[in-house]
Amino acid sequence: MKQSTFRIWSSLHTWTSLISTAFLLMLCITGLPLIFHDELDSVLHSDHWQPANPDGALLSLDDILEQAAQHRSGEVPLYMSFDIDRPVINVTSGPAPDSPGRDMTMASFDRTSGEPVPGHDGFDIMEFLLQLHTDMFLGLPGMLFLGAMGLLLII
C-alpha cells in the first residue's frame, strides 16, 4: 500500500469515527434514562392519581368510548389502549378517520367513573429525551440522518 493511500484511509477512518461517535454518544446518553422511564416517571411525577371508585366496577369499553366522544365533540375516536398499572383507558381521536398523526389527540379516562384523568403539566423530560433519541426533533429526516450515522460507524 502506498503511503498516500494509507494517509487517505487513516484520515477517512479518523473523521468518520469522530463524527459517528458523537452521535453514538448522544444515543447512549439519551437511551439510558429511557430504559428506566417507568421508574424515573414515578419519581419525577410523584402526584399519584387515584381512581374515583377504587373498589367499584369497571365501566364497559362502550361507555368509555361514549365519554371520550363527548369529551372531544366533533372528533372521531380512532384508537383505544389500556394502562397496565391502573384502571385507565387511553382514547386517541382525530377530526377524521384518516387524520395524520399531528392532528390526533390522546386523552386518558378513568375506567371506574369515565372522568378524564389529569395529565402531566409542564415540561416532561422523558418526552424530550425520547424525541431527541429517536429523531433529534426532525421527524423522518432526523431518523434517516441517525441511520446514516450508523452506516458511517460501520465504515
GROMACS .gro file of C-alpha atoms in nm:
model
  155
    1MET     CA    1   0.000   0.000   0.000
    2LYS     CA    2   0.132   0.342  -0.089
    3GLN     CA    3   0.187   0.597   0.181
    4SER     CA    4  -0.061   0.840   0.021
    5THR     CA    5  -0.330   0.569   0.015
    6PHE     CA    6  -0.257   0.488   0.378
    7ARG     CA    7  -0.287   0.856   0.472
    8ILE     CA    8  -0.623   0.886   0.293
    9TRP     CA    9  -0.762   0.575   0.465
   10SER     CA   10  -0.626   0.690   0.801
   11SER     CA   11  -0.785   1.032   0.761
   12LEU     CA   12  -1.115   0.881   0.644
   13HIS     CA   13  -1.118   0.641   0.937
   14THR     CA   14  -1.036   0.915   1.189
   15TRP     CA   15  -1.303   1.161   1.076
   16THR     CA   16  -1.582   0.909   1.018
   17SER     CA   17  -1.513   0.763   1.362
   18LEU     CA   18  -1.518   1.102   1.533
   19ILE     CA   19  -1.839   1.215   1.364
   20SER     CA   20  -2.031   0.892   1.416
   21THR     CA   21  -1.905   0.852   1.774
   22ALA     CA   22  -2.053   1.190   1.868
   23PHE     CA   23  -2.399   1.074   1.761
   24LEU     CA   24  -2.349   0.731   1.916
   25LEU     CA   25  -2.265   0.904   2.245
   26MET     CA   26  -2.583   1.112   2.219
   27LEU     CA   27  -2.786   0.793   2.162
   28CYS     CA   28  -2.625   0.625   2.463
   29ILE     CA   29  -2.679   0.923   2.694
   30THR     CA   30  -3.044   0.967   2.593
   31GLY     CA   31  -3.116   0.594   2.574
   32LEU     CA   32  -3.012   0.505   2.928
   33PRO     CA   33  -3.281   0.713   3.104
   34LEU     CA   34  -3.537   0.586   2.852
   35ILE     CA   35  -3.467   0.227   2.960
   36PHE     CA   36  -3.570   0.321   3.314
   37HIS     CA   37  -3.851   0.559   3.217
   38ASP     CA   38  -4.115   0.387   3.434
   39GLU     CA   39  -3.902   0.417   3.745
   40LEU     CA   40  -3.798   0.775   3.667
   41ASP     CA   41  -4.156   0.879   3.590
   42SER     CA   42  -4.270   0.751   3.929
   43VAL     CA   43  -4.000   0.964   4.096
   44LEU     CA   44  -4.045   1.275   3.878
   45HIS     CA   45  -4.425   1.269   3.882
   46SER     CA   46  -4.499   1.190   4.245
   47ASP     CA   47  -4.857   1.319   4.221
   48HIS     CA   48  -5.023   0.980   4.229
   49TRP     CA   49  -5.364   0.975   4.065
   50GLN     CA   50  -5.627   0.760   4.228
   51PRO     CA   51  -5.936   0.620   4.055
   52ALA     CA   52  -6.270   0.772   4.159
   53ASN     CA   53  -6.407   0.433   4.276
   54PRO     CA   54  -6.104   0.213   4.353
   55ASP     CA   55  -6.316  -0.086   4.456
   56GLY     CA   56  -6.604  -0.016   4.217
   57ALA     CA   57  -6.698  -0.196   3.899
   58LEU     CA   58  -6.526  -0.106   3.576
   59LEU     CA   59  -6.726   0.066   3.305
   60SER     CA   60  -6.763  -0.108   2.972
   61LEU     CA   61  -6.543  -0.006   2.680
   62ASP     CA   62  -6.851   0.131   2.502
   63ASP     CA   63  -6.924   0.360   2.798
   64ILE     CA   64  -6.566   0.490   2.796
   65LEU     CA   65  -6.583   0.544   2.420
   66GLU     CA   66  -6.903   0.742   2.465
   67GLN     CA   67  -6.737   0.957   2.733
   68ALA     CA   68  -6.442   1.016   2.502
   69ALA     CA   69  -6.673   1.122   2.216
   70GLN     CA   70  -6.845   1.371   2.448
   71HIS     CA   71  -6.511   1.499   2.577
   72ARG     CA   72  -6.379   1.570   2.223
   73SER     CA   73  -6.700   1.661   2.042
   74GLY     CA   74  -6.654   1.694   1.668
   75GLU     CA   75  -6.375   1.435   1.664
   76VAL     CA   76  -6.385   1.066   1.579
   77PRO     CA   77  -6.239   0.810   1.824
   78LEU     CA   78  -5.961   0.625   1.638
   79TYR     CA   79  -5.777   0.402   1.886
   80MET     CA   80  -5.810   0.271   2.239
   81SER     CA   81  -5.524   0.150   2.454
   82PHE     CA   82  -5.505   0.026   2.810
   83ASP     CA   83  -5.288   0.128   3.101
   84ILE     CA   84  -5.129  -0.179   3.259
   85ASP     CA   85  -5.084  -0.043   3.612
   86ARG     CA   86  -5.408   0.145   3.668
   87PRO     CA   87  -5.772   0.133   3.554
   88VAL     CA   88  -5.724   0.384   3.273
   89ILE     CA   89  -5.822   0.372   2.906
   90ASN     CA   90  -5.644   0.598   2.657
   91VAL     CA   91  -5.852   0.711   2.363
   92THR     CA   92  -5.692   0.868   2.058
   93SER     CA   93  -5.922   1.081   1.847
   94GLY     CA   94  -5.894   1.295   1.537
   95PRO     CA   95  -6.103   1.513   1.307
   96ALA     CA   96  -6.147   1.227   1.056
   97PRO     CA   97  -6.075   0.852   1.045
   98ASP     CA   98  -5.775   0.908   0.814
   99SER     CA   99  -5.626   1.201   1.010
  100PRO     CA  100  -5.246   1.233   1.016
  101GLY     CA  101  -5.071   1.180   1.349
  102ARG     CA  102  -5.015   1.552   1.409
  103ASP     CA  103  -5.393   1.613   1.415
  104MET     CA  104  -5.468   1.334   1.664
  105THR     CA  105  -5.532   1.392   2.034
  106MET     CA  106  -5.495   1.138   2.313
  107ALA     CA  107  -5.699   1.159   2.632
  108SER     CA  108  -5.700   0.922   2.930
  109PHE     CA  109  -6.019   0.820   3.109
  110ASP     CA  110  -6.082   0.664   3.450
  111ARG     CA  111  -6.242   0.325   3.388
  112THR     CA  112  -6.428   0.336   3.721
  113SER     CA  113  -6.605   0.669   3.659
  114GLY     CA  114  -6.549   0.771   3.298
  115GLU     CA  115  -6.393   1.102   3.404
  116PRO     CA  116  -6.082   1.234   3.225
  117VAL     CA  117  -5.755   1.160   3.402
  118PRO     CA  118  -5.539   1.471   3.451
  119GLY     CA  119  -5.216   1.467   3.254
  120HIS     CA  120  -4.874   1.597   3.346
  121ASP     CA  121  -4.849   1.974   3.337
  122GLY     CA  122  -4.541   2.150   3.210
  123PHE     CA  123  -4.216   2.020   3.068
  124ASP     CA  124  -4.171   1.642   3.050
  125ILE     CA  125  -3.804   1.543   3.042
  126MET     CA  126  -3.879   1.188   2.925
  127GLU     CA  127  -4.074   1.313   2.623
  128PHE     CA  128  -3.784   1.547   2.542
  129LEU     CA  129  -3.530   1.263   2.565
  130LEU     CA  130  -3.747   1.031   2.354
  131GLN     CA  131  -3.778   1.287   2.074
  132LEU     CA  132  -3.405   1.362   2.086
  133HIS     CA  133  -3.321   0.991   2.087
  134THR     CA  134  -3.550   0.886   1.802
  135ASP     CA  135  -3.529   1.170   1.552
  136MET     CA  136  -3.349   1.471   1.706
  137PHE     CA  137  -3.673   1.676   1.672
  138LEU     CA  138  -3.652   1.648   1.291
  139GLY     CA  139  -3.907   1.373   1.221
  140LEU     CA  140  -3.828   1.140   0.932
  141PRO     CA  141  -3.519   1.335   0.816
  142GLY     CA  142  -3.376   1.300   1.168
  143MET     CA  143  -3.438   0.925   1.169
  144LEU     CA  144  -3.271   0.890   0.830
  145PHE     CA  145  -2.978   1.102   0.945
  146LEU     CA  146  -2.925   0.882   1.252
  147GLY     CA  147  -2.942   0.577   1.023
  148ALA     CA  148  -2.673   0.737   0.803
  149MET     CA  149  -2.461   0.791   1.116
  150GLY     CA  150  -2.498   0.419   1.191
  151LEU     CA  151  -2.374   0.336   0.842
  152LEU     CA  152  -2.088   0.583   0.890
  153LEU     CA  153  -1.997   0.398   1.209
  154ILE     CA  154  -1.974   0.073   1.012
  155ILE     CA  155  -1.743   0.240   0.758
   0.00000   0.00000   0.00000
